[in-house]
C-alpha positions in Angstrom: -16.1 19.5 -17.5 -16.8 23.4 -18.1 -14.1 24.8 -19.8 -12.5 27.9 -18.3 -11.8 31.1 -20.4 -8.0 30.3 -20.5 -9.0 26.7 -22.1 -11.4 28.4 -24.7 -10.6 27.2 -28.3 -8.6 29.4 -30.5 -9.8 30.7 -33.9 -7.9 28.0 -35.5 -9.4 25.1 -33.6 -6.3 24.7 -31.3 -6.6 24.4 -27.4 -4.8 27.3 -25.5 -4.0 26.9 -21.8 -1.4 28.3 -19.5 1.6 26.3 -19.3 0.2 23.8 -22.1 0.7 23.2 -25.7 -2.5 21.8 -27.4 -2.4 21.4 -31.1 -5.6 20.4 -33.2 -4.8 18.3 -36.1 -8.2 17.5 -37.1 -9.9 20.9 -37.5 -9.4 23.1 -40.6 -7.4 26.3 -39.9 -8.8 29.8 -40.1 -7.5 32.5 -42.4 -7.3 34.8 -39.7 -5.4 32.9 -37.2 -2.3 35.0 -35.9 1.0 34.4 -37.5 3.4 31.9 -35.9 5.1 33.2 -32.9 3.5 36.6 -32.7 2.0 37.5 -29.3 -1.8 38.2 -28.9 -2.3 41.4 -27.0 -5.6 39.9 -25.7 -4.1 36.9 -23.9 -2.4 37.1 -20.4 1.3 36.6 -20.4 2.7 33.0 -19.9 6.2 31.7 -18.8 5.7 29.1 -21.5 4.1 29.3 -24.9 0.6 28.3 -25.0 0.3 27.1 -28.5 2.4 27.4 -31.8 0.1 30.2 -32.9 0.6 31.9 -29.4 4.4 31.3 -29.0 5.3 35.0 -28.1 8.5 36.8 -27.2 9.5 36.8 -23.6 10.7 40.4 -23.2 8.9 41.2 -19.9 10.4 43.6 -17.3 13.9 43.2 -18.8 14.6 43.7 -22.6 17.4 41.0 -23.3 17.8 42.2 -26.8 19.3 40.0 -29.5 21.3 38.0 -26.9 18.1 36.4 -25.6 17.8 33.9 -28.5 14.0 35.1 -28.8 14.4 37.4 -31.9 15.9 34.8 -34.5 15.4 34.6 -38.2 13.5 31.7 -39.7 15.3 28.8 -41.5 14.2 27.4 -44.7 12.4 24.0 -43.9 10.8 23.5 -47.3 13.0 20.6 -48.3 13.2 19.1 -44.7 9.4 19.4 -44.3 7.4 18.3 -47.4 3.6 18.9 -47.8 1.1 16.5 -46.2 -0.5 14.0 -48.6 -2.3 11.6 -46.2 -3.4 10.9 -42.8 -0.2 9.1 -41.8 2.1 11.9 -42.6 -0.1 14.2 -40.4 0.2 11.7 -37.4 4.1 11.7 -38.0 4.2 15.4 -38.0 2.2 15.5 -34.9 4.6 13.3 -33.2 7.4 15.2 -34.3 5.8 18.4 -33.4 5.1 17.1 -29.8 8.7 15.9 -29.2 10.4 18.9 -30.5 8.1 21.4 -28.5 8.9 19.6 -25.3 12.5 20.3 -26.0 11.8 24.1 -27.0 9.8 24.8 -24.0 12.7 23.3 -21.7 15.4 25.2 -23.6 13.3 28.4 -23.7 12.5 28.2 -19.9 16.0 28.0 -19.2 17.1 31.0 -21.3 14.0 33.1 -20.0 15.3 32.2 -16.4 18.5 33.9 -16.9 16.9 36.7 -18.5 14.5 37.3 -15.7 17.3 37.0 -13.1 18.9 39.6 -15.0 15.9 41.7 -14.8 15.4 41.2 -11.0 19.0 42.3 -10.6 19.0 45.3 -12.6 15.9 46.9 -10.7 17.7 45.5 -7.5 21.1 47.3 -8.2 18.7 50.5 -8.7 17.3 50.2 -5.4 20.8 49.9 -3.4 23.3 52.8 -2.9 26.6 52.1 -4.9 29.2 50.5 -2.8 26.8 48.9 -0.2 27.4 45.5 0.5 24.0 44.6 -1.1 24.9 46.5 -4.2 28.2 44.7 -4.4 26.7 41.4 -4.0 24.2 42.0 -6.7 26.8 43.0 -8.9 28.5 40.2 -8.7 25.6 37.7 -9.4 24.9 40.2 -12.3 28.3 40.0 -13.7 28.1 36.2 -13.5 25.0 35.9 -15.4 26.3 38.4 -18.1 29.4 35.8 -18.4 27.0 33.1 -18.5 25.2 34.5 -21.5 28.5 35.0 -23.3 29.6 31.2 -22.7 29.7 28.6 -25.9 27.0 26.6 -23.9 24.5 29.5 -23.8 25.1 30.2 -27.6 24.4 26.6 -28.5 21.1 26.6 -26.6 20.2 29.8 -28.2 20.7 28.5 -31.7 18.9 25.5 -31.0 15.9 27.5 -29.7 16.0 29.2 -33.1 16.1 26.1 -35.2 13.2 24.4 -33.1 11.2 27.8 -33.2 11.5 27.8 -37.0 10.7 24.1 -37.2 7.4 24.4 -35.3 6.3 27.2 -37.2 6.8 25.4 -40.5 4.9 22.4 -39.2 2.2 24.6 -38.3 1.9 26.0 -41.7 2.0 22.5 -43.2 -0.9 21.5 -41.1 -2.9 24.6 -42.1 -2.2 24.2 -45.6 -3.5 20.4 -45.7 -7.1 19.9 -46.3 -9.0 17.8 -44.0 -12.8 17.0 -43.6 -14.1 18.9 -40.4 -14.5 16.9 -37.2 -16.7 18.7 -34.6 -15.8 18.6 -30.8 -18.0 18.7 -27.9 -16.7 21.1 -25.3 -18.9 21.1 -22.5 -17.7 18.0 -20.6 -14.7 16.6 -22.3 -11.0 17.1 -21.3 -9.0 18.6 -24.2 -6.1 16.5 -24.4 -4.6 15.9 -27.8 -5.4 12.5 -29.4 -2.9 10.0 -28.2 -1.9 6.4 -29.1 -3.0 5.6 -25.7 -6.5 6.4 -26.8 -6.6 3.2 -28.8 -7.8 1.0 -26.5 -8.9 -2.6 -27.1 -12.3 -3.1 -28.7 -14.7 -4.3 -26.1 -18.7 -3.9 -25.3 -19.8 -0.9 -23.4 -21.4 -1.2 -20.1 -24.6 0.0 -21.7 -24.4 -2.4 -24.6 -24.4 -5.6 -22.7 -24.0 -7.4 -19.3 -26.9 -5.5 -18.0 -29.5 -6.9 -20.4 -32.6 -8.2 -18.1 -30.9 -7.5 -15.0 -34.4 -8.0 -13.1 -33.6 -11.8 -13.8 -30.6 -11.7 -11.5 -32.4 -10.5 -8.5 -34.7 -13.0 -6.8 -36.7 -12.2 -3.5 -36.3 -14.5 -0.5 -39.0 -16.0 1.6 -39.6 -12.7 3.3 -39.7 -10.4 0.0 -36.2 -9.0 0.6 -33.4 -8.7 -2.0 -30.7 -8.7 0.7 -29.8 -12.4 0.4 -29.4 -12.0 -3.6 -27.1 -8.9 -3.1 -25.1 -10.9 -0.4 -24.8 -13.9 -2.8 -23.4 -11.7 -5.6 -20.8 -10.1 -3.3 -19.8 -13.6 -2.0 -19.3 -14.9 -5.3 -17.4 -12.0 -6.6 -14.9 -12.8 -3.4 -14.9 -16.4 -4.2 -13.7 -15.6 -7.9 -10.9 -13.5 -6.6 -9.9 -16.3 -4.3 -9.9 -18.9 -6.9 -8.0 -16.4 -9.2 -5.4 -15.7 -6.6 -4.4 -19.3 -5.8 -1.7 -19.6 -8.3 1.9 -19.1 -7.0 3.2 -16.0 -8.8 6.1 -13.9 -8.1 5.0 -10.9 -6.1 6.5 -7.4 -5.0 7.2 -8.1 -1.2 8.9 -4.7 -0.3 6.2 -2.4 -1.3 6.3 1.5 -1.8 2.6 2.9 -1.9 1.5 6.3 -2.2 -2.3 6.7 -1.7 -3.8 9.8 -3.3 -7.0 11.1 -1.9 -9.2 13.5 -3.8 -10.2 16.6 -1.5 -12.2 18.6 -3.7 -15.5 20.2 -3.1 -17.2 16.9 -4.6 -16.0 15.0 -1.6 -18.6 16.8 0.6 -21.4 14.9 -1.2 -23.4 13.0 1.3 -24.1 9.7 -0.5 -21.7 8.2 1.9 -22.1 9.2 5.5 -21.9 11.5 7.0 -19.8 12.5 3.6 -17.4 11.2 1.1 -14.4 12.6 2.8 -15.1 11.4 6.5 -16.0 7.9 5.2 -12.9 7.8 3.1 -10.6 8.8 6.0 -12.2 6.4 8.3 -11.8 3.5 5.9 -8.1 4.7 5.3 -7.3 4.3 9.0 -8.4 0.5 8.9 -6.5 0.1 5.4 -3.2 1.5 6.9 -3.7 -0.8 10.1 -4.3 -3.9 7.8 -1.7 -2.9 5.4 1.3 -3.0 7.8 -0.1 -6.1 9.4 0.1 -7.8 5.9 3.0 -6.0 4.5 5.6 -5.2 7.5 8.5 -4.5 5.6 6.6 -2.0 3.2 6.0 1.8 3.3 3.2 4.0 2.8 2.7 7.9 2.0 -0.2 9.8 1.7 -1.0 12.8 -0.9 -4.2 14.9 -0.9 -5.3 16.8 -3.9 -7.7 19.8 -4.1 -8.0 23.3 -5.8 -5.6 22.1 -8.7 -2.9 21.5 -6.3 -1.3 18.4 -4.5 0.1 18.4 -1.1 2.0 15.6 0.8 0.0 14.7 3.8 2.7 12.0 5.0 6.0 11.0 3.7 6.8 7.3 2.6 7.3 5.6 6.1 6.9 2.3 7.8 5.2 3.8 10.9 1.3 3.4 10.8 0.7 5.6 13.8 2.2 8.6 12.0 -0.2 7.9 9.0 -3.2 7.3 11.2 -2.6 10.3 13.3 -2.4 12.4 10.1 -5.8 10.9 8.7 -7.5 11.9 11.9 -6.4 15.4 11.6 -7.4 15.6 7.9 -11.0 15.1 8.9 -11.2 18.9 9.2 -10.0 19.6 5.9 -12.0 22.2 3.8 -12.9 20.6 0.4 -12.5 23.2 -2.4 -12.0 23.1 -6.1 -11.1 20.5 -8.4 -8.3 17.8 -8.1 -5.2 17.6 -10.1 -4.2 14.2 -11.3 -1.2 15.6 -13.1 0.3 17.2 -9.8 -0.8 14.5 -7.5 1.2 11.9 -9.9 4.1 14.1 -10.2 4.6 14.4 -6.5 4.3 10.7 -6.2 6.9 10.2 -8.8 9.6 12.5 -7.1 9.9 10.1 -4.1 9.1 6.7 -6.1 11.5 7.3 -8.9 14.5 6.8 -6.2 13.2 3.6 -4.8 15.5 0.6 -5.8 14.4 -1.7 -8.3 13.7 -4.7 -6.4 10.8 -2.9 -4.5 7.4 -2.3 -6.2 6.4 1.2 -7.0 2.5 1.8 -6.6 0.1 4.5 -6.6 -3.6 4.2 -5.3 -5.8 7.0 -6.2 -9.3 7.6 -4.5 -11.1 9.9 -6.8 -14.4 11.5 -6.3 -14.5 14.2 -8.8 -15.4 13.9 -12.5 -12.8 16.3 -13.6 -9.1 17.1 -13.1 -7.3 20.3 -13.8 -4.1 19.8 -15.0 -1.2 22.2 -16.0 0.3 19.8 -18.9 -0.5 16.9 -21.0 -1.2 14.0 -18.6 -0.7 11.5 -21.3 3.0 12.4 -21.4 3.2 11.7 -17.7 1.5 8.4 -18.1 4.5 7.5 -20.6 6.8 8.5 -17.7 4.9 6.4 -15.2 5.1 3.3 -17.6 8.9 3.8 -18.0 9.4 4.1 -14.2 7.3 1.1 -13.6 4.7 2.9 -11.5 1.7 0.8 -11.0 -1.2 3.2 -10.8 -4.8 2.0 -9.5 -8.0 3.9 -9.2 -11.1 3.8 -7.0 -13.7 5.9 -8.4 -16.4 7.3 -6.0 -18.7 8.7 -8.9 -18.2 7.2 -12.1 -15.9 5.9 -14.6 -13.6 8.4 -16.3 -11.8 7.9 -19.3 -8.3 9.4 -18.5 -8.4 7.1 -15.3 -9.1 4.0 -17.6 -6.1 5.0 -19.9 -4.0 5.5 -16.8 -4.6 2.2 -15.2 -4.6 0.1 -18.3 -1.0 1.6 -19.3 0.5 1.1 -16.0 -1.0 -2.2 -15.2 -3.2 -1.0 -12.4 -6.9 -1.6 -11.5 -9.8 0.5 -11.8 -13.1 0.2 -10.1 -16.0 2.4 -9.1 -17.8 1.6 -5.8 -21.4 0.7 -5.3 -21.7 1.5 -1.6 -19.6 2.0 1.6 -19.3 -1.7 2.0 -18.1 -2.2 -1.4 -15.7 0.8 -0.9 -14.1 -1.0 2.0 -13.8 -4.2 -0.1 -12.1 -2.5 -3.0 -9.7 -0.6 -0.8 -8.6 -3.9 1.0 -8.1 -5.7 -2.3 -4.9 -3.5 -2.5 -3.7 -5.1 0.8 -2.2 -8.0 -1.0 1.1 -7.2 -2.8 0.7 -7.1 -6.8 2.6 -9.5 -9.1 5.9 -8.3 -10.0 6.9 -7.8 -13.4 9.3 -10.3 -15.1 11.9 -7.3 -15.7 11.8 -6.5 -11.8 15.3 -6.8 -10.3 16.2 -9.6 -7.8 18.4 -8.3 -5.1 19.8 -9.8 -1.7 18.8 -7.3 0.9 20.8 -6.9 4.1 18.7 -7.0 7.1 19.3 -6.9 11.1 17.3 -8.8 13.6 17.7 -6.9 16.9 16.3 -8.5 19.9 14.3 -6.5 22.5 16.3 -5.8 25.5 14.6 -5.4 28.9 16.4 -3.3 31.6 15.4 -2.2 35.1 16.7 0.9 36.9 18.1 -1.5 39.5 20.4 -3.0 36.7 24.1 -1.7 37.4 24.8 -1.8 33.4 21.5 -0.2 32.5 21.7 3.1 30.9 18.9 5.2 29.8 19.2 6.5 26.2 17.2 8.1 23.5 15.4 6.2 20.9 16.2 7.1 17.3 12.7 6.9 16.3 11.7 10.0 18.3 14.3 12.4 17.2 12.2 14.5 14.9 9.4 14.4 17.3 8.7 16.6 20.2 5.9 14.3 21.3 8.1 11.1 21.6 9.1 9.8 24.8 12.6 10.9 26.6 15.2 8.7 28.0 14.1 5.1 28.5 15.6 1.7 29.5 15.6 -1.2 26.9 14.5 -1.3 23.3 15.6 -2.6 20.2 19.3 -2.0 19.3 20.8 -2.2 15.8 23.3 -5.0 15.7 25.7 -3.0 13.4 25.7 0.6 15.0 23.8 -0.2 18.3 21.3 2.7 17.7 18.3 2.3 19.7 14.6 1.9 18.5 11.4 1.4 20.1 9.6 -0.5 17.4 10.1 -2.7 14.2 10.5 -2.7 11.3 12.5 0.6 10.8 15.5 1.5 8.7 18.4 2.4 10.8 18.9 6.1 10.5 22.4 5.8 11.4 23.8 3.0 9.3 20.9 2.5 6.9 20.2 -1.3 8.0 16.8 -2.6 7.7 15.6 -3.7 11.1 12.9 -6.4 11.3 11.7 -9.5 13.3 11.3 -12.9 12.0 7.4 -12.5 12.1 7.6 -9.7 10.1 9.2 -11.7 7.2 7.0 -14.4 8.0 4.0 -12.5 7.6 5.2 -11.2 4.0 6.3 -14.5 2.9 2.8 -16.1 3.5 1.7 -13.9 0.3 3.9 -16.2 -1.9 2.0 -19.4 -0.8 -1.8 -18.9 -0.6 -4.0 -21.4 0.7 -5.6 -23.6 -2.2 -9.3 -22.5 -3.0 -11.6 -24.9 -1.0 -14.2 -27.0 -2.9 -17.7 -25.7 -2.4 -20.5 -28.3 -2.1 -24.1 -28.5 -0.5 -24.5 -29.4 3.1 -26.5 -32.3 2.5 -23.7 -34.3 0.8 -21.7 -34.2 4.1 -21.3 -37.6 5.7 -21.0 -37.7 9.5 -21.0 -35.1 12.1 -21.8 -31.6 10.9 -19.6 -29.5 12.7 -16.6 -27.2 11.4 -13.3 -28.9 11.8 -11.4 -25.7 12.2 -13.6 -23.8 15.0 -15.7 -27.1 16.2 -18.8 -25.0 15.5 -21.9 -26.3 14.1 -22.3 -26.1 10.4 -25.6 -24.0 9.7 -25.0 -22.5 6.1 -26.3 -24.3 3.1 -22.9 -24.6 1.4 -19.7 -26.3 2.9 -16.1 -25.9 1.6 -13.6 -28.7 1.7 -9.9 -28.9 1.5 -8.5 -30.0 -1.9 -5.6 -31.8 -0.3 -6.8 -33.8 2.8 -10.8 -33.4 1.9 -11.1 -32.4 5.5 -9.8 -30.2 8.1 -8.2 -32.3 10.8 -8.5 -31.3 14.7 -5.8 -28.8 15.6 -3.8 -30.2 18.6 -2.7 -27.6 21.1 0.2 -27.4 23.4 0.6 -24.8 26.4 3.8 -24.2 28.4 5.7 -21.6 30.3 9.4 -21.6 29.6 12.7 -19.9 30.8 15.1 -18.6 28.5 17.1 -21.9 28.4 13.6 -23.5 27.7 13.6 -24.8 31.2 10.2 -25.9 32.3 10.4 -27.6 35.7 12.5 -28.3 38.7 11.9 -31.3 41.1 8.6 -31.8 39.7 7.3 -28.2 40.1 7.5 -25.1 38.2 11.1 -23.5 38.3 9.9 -20.5 39.8 8.1 -22.2 42.7 7.2 -20.9 45.4 6.7 -17.6 43.4 3.2 -17.6 42.0 2.3 -15.9 38.6 -1.3 -15.4 38.9 -1.9 -13.7 35.6 -0.1 -16.5 33.8 -2.1 -19.3 35.5 -5.4 -17.2 34.7 -4.2 -17.2 31.0 -3.6 -21.2 31.2 -6.9 -21.6 32.6 -8.7 -19.4 30.0 -7.2 -21.0 27.0 -7.6 -24.6 28.0 -11.2 -24.0 29.5 -13.1 -21.9 27.0 -14.7 -24.2 24.5 -15.7 -22.9 21.0 -19.0 -25.6 20.7 -22.0 -25.3 22.8 -22.4 -28.5 25.0 -18.9 -29.8 24.7 -15.7 -29.5 26.8 -12.0 -29.1 26.1 -9.6 -32.3 26.7 -6.6 -31.9 28.6 -3.8 -34.5 28.0 -1.1 -34.9 30.5 1.6 -37.5 31.7 1.4 -39.2 35.1 4.0 -37.1 36.8 2.4 -33.8 35.7 -0.9 -35.1 37.0 0.4 -35.5 40.3 2.4 -32.2 40.3 -1.0 -30.6 40.4 -2.2 -29.9 44.0 -4.8 -32.6 45.1 -7.5 -29.8 45.7 -7.2 -28.8 42.0 -7.4 -32.3 40.7 -9.1 -32.7 38.1 -8.9 -29.3 36.4 -12.2 -28.0 36.3 -14.8 -27.8 33.1 -12.1 -30.0 31.2 -12.1 -33.6 30.2 -8.7 -34.8 32.1 -7.1 -37.6 30.4 -3.7 -39.3 32.0 -1.2 -41.2 30.0 0.7 -44.1 31.9 1.9 -47.5 30.9 2.4 -48.5 34.5 -1.2 -47.7 35.8 -3.9 -50.2 35.1 -6.8 -47.9 35.9 -7.2 -43.9 35.9 -5.7 -42.3 39.1 -8.3 -40.9 41.3 -10.1 -38.0 40.0 -8.9 -38.5 36.3 -11.6 -39.0 33.8 -9.7 -41.2 31.3 -6.6 -43.2 31.2 -4.5 -43.8 28.0 -1.2 -45.8 27.5 0.3 -43.2 25.0 -0.7 -40.0 23.0 -1.8 -41.9 19.9 -4.3 -43.8 22.2 -5.6 -40.8 23.7 -6.3 -39.2 20.2 -8.3 -42.3 19.4 -10.1 -42.2 22.6 -11.2 -38.4 21.6 -12.3 -39.5 18.1 -14.3 -42.5 19.3 -15.5 -42.6 22.8 -15.4 -38.8 23.3 -16.2 -37.4 19.7 -19.8 -36.2 20.8 -18.0 -34.5 24.1 -14.7 -33.3 23.1 -14.0 -29.8 21.6 -10.3 -28.6 21.6 -7.4 -30.8 22.5 -4.6 -29.4 24.9 -1.4 -30.9 25.9 0.0 -29.7 29.2 3.1 -31.6 29.9 5.4 -32.9 30.4 8.8 -32.9 28.4 8.2 -36.3 26.7 4.5 -35.6 25.8 5.5 -32.1 24.3 8.2 -33.8 22.2 5.8 -36.2 20.7 3.2 -33.7 20.3 5.5 -31.2 18.2 6.7 -34.2 16.1 3.2 -35.6 15.5 1.7 -35.0 11.9 -1.3 -32.6 11.3 -1.9 -29.0 12.4 -0.5 -28.1 15.9 -0.4 -24.8 17.9 2.1 -24.1 20.6 0.9 -21.4 23.3 4.4 -20.6 25.1 4.7 -18.1 28.0 8.3 -16.8 27.8 9.5 -16.2 31.3 12.3 -13.6 30.9 14.3 -14.5 34.0 16.4 -17.5 34.5 15.9 -20.1 36.7 17.5 -23.4 37.8 15.5 -26.2 35.9 16.1 -30.1 35.3 13.4 -30.4 32.6 13.4 -28.9 29.3 11.2 -28.3 26.4 12.3 -29.5 23.1 13.9 -26.8 20.7 10.9 -25.1 18.8 12.4 -25.3 15.1 11.6 -22.3 12.8 11.7 -25.0 9.8 8.7 -26.5 11.4 6.8 -23.6 13.3 6.2 -19.9 12.8 5.5 -17.3 15.3 2.3 -15.7 14.7 1.8 -12.1 14.9 -1.2 -12.1 17.1 -4.0 -14.6 18.2 -7.4 -14.1 19.7 -7.5 -13.8 23.5 -3.6 -13.8 23.8 -2.4 -10.4 25.4 0.5 -8.9 23.3 1.6 -6.8 25.9 4.9 -7.4 28.0 3.5 -8.8 31.6 5.2 -8.3 34.9 4.5 -10.2 38.2 6.7 -10.1 41.3 9.7 -8.4 39.4 9.4 -11.3 36.9 8.8 -10.2 33.2 7.2 -12.4 30.5 5.3 -12.4 27.4 2.8 -14.8 25.4 3.7 -16.4 22.1 1.7 -18.5 19.9 3.7 -20.7 17.2 1.8 -22.6 14.4 3.1 -25.5 12.6 4.2 -25.1 9.1 2.7 -27.6 6.6 5.4 -29.7 5.0 
């Protein structure tokens, strides 16, 4: 980093910068350095003293006289502060100096603020005619401040300032009088922070000393002479390593509050990422926000940008992904200028995170492009604050490793990575989707939550009343009056989406799938065992997707050593779980064409070439299908019946019961069968839902009640979880012939 004139070293070797105190304890002092607390006419004025040798009186536009506490006599500290005899005493003086100087700056700034206000009021009084309302108001404030300066509290602070000022001056003299060997400093590309206990990192080999020796032996060409396969293998092995390391069941912070700090300095205009670093980062951040809220639905995110030595909030902490994505899209036009400021960015985030409850995780993720940071104060003091507040800071570097970031992440328990390319950038960013481990000192609290149900209303309903959503009260672009929505069970405020914190009563409103998606992080799937494909005995197809195995390696479950076939059930139910009336659908003769198309698509589409899905049904279900539609096309039809001796006309196979049908599929039909679907009736659904192994239920929820005489067994939340989404299954609310319905997918929970 090129040092600015304000940061140039003083003649005594100390670093002077506006708003900072930097004391050099390793360079010998200069005889001609200015006396303690003397102002230097060549320096620009500063609200806070720049160094011990530059602490100057603050008599600016308003001469406060003796009352200001600035012109105080020195105390005798010769007994209190003995001479330095060894390096340990030097370090002790340094720590004492840092601590007292922070207190001195705080007190002096408070006194100066009062004096400056008096100076401003004095000028204001001269500008108003006597007796005018403005003059009287200014005079009242002037009198109040003068009385404040006469108060005992002000006098105590003034005396404390005098004591600290004299003490700091004597410490400075002790340092100058001590003899130490000269230490040379390199000024061109170093950050001039004082030496700190945090710098004493554990001994480890430098990257250029090991780990990269004989790197050419790692890369091997494939048959076509390309290195792509080797690079992909390296990335794959790194992913496998993370999976293996994360399978342990650890305590995680499920309710997260994360601030993402994005560097918008001039270095973000570099084009090593296409089209440039800023655009690439913002596009990846959009995907990150979507995935973050999908995996952490009860968490919140905020975005901060930093450039030109300042930090600015792009979005506040919020659980609304649309708000963040809209802000990221607008940020593409940001002009990248100046240098970033880690100090200001972290301070901005701390202001919000420090008020978060103890049972939530406090995190900051910094995407840093620049190799420099321009900070107004000692960042190591801020790192101590972050550590005390239990804020976890991680950094993704776009250029190279920076030492201050290494210290920052090490002290706060975060991660520090530097990207290789855009794909590696995305991989590192997505690593922060998973909740971090919670510390043993984190609080455990019971959180009150509300589970509102979505209410659908129509204009024809007499009791329906249009209302505003609380989610859009602060937005001019939000929808106006509307029917239906999510209503808080405590105060009945309406919201259009979940999760959200009720603005009226403060209750956290979520749905069961939101908690399920957060809960699954606590019990990650055990890492599968990798083995060569040649060792596989039997059919070479994937037990999950039923596709042919073509890779050189396969992965086997550690629990069952295989992935058993998933059994699927598909059904349409009324609100009371009714599925039939007099051998037909409850809404007959009304037809729901889109619902029927969904049934046909799910049961017909095979994932393995040359194979067909199997549909299993009871005898009554078979005969409820119109004769012209029997058998169901492009599917293997199996009918269950203990009465029939042969398969009904059109049916492909007959089985006595459900278990017999599954044996038939695994033996005679093993080469033909792909997915297995149960399509009715009620007793067969019950047998499917209670059978062992993996099961999925594709349920169409009809939101209108019809008279029924056949019912689906209850879907127990202890045995099945509602999936947030499934490929090929629409998420939107459907409507046909004045009947509303939606599609849901449930998956069995391993016991």
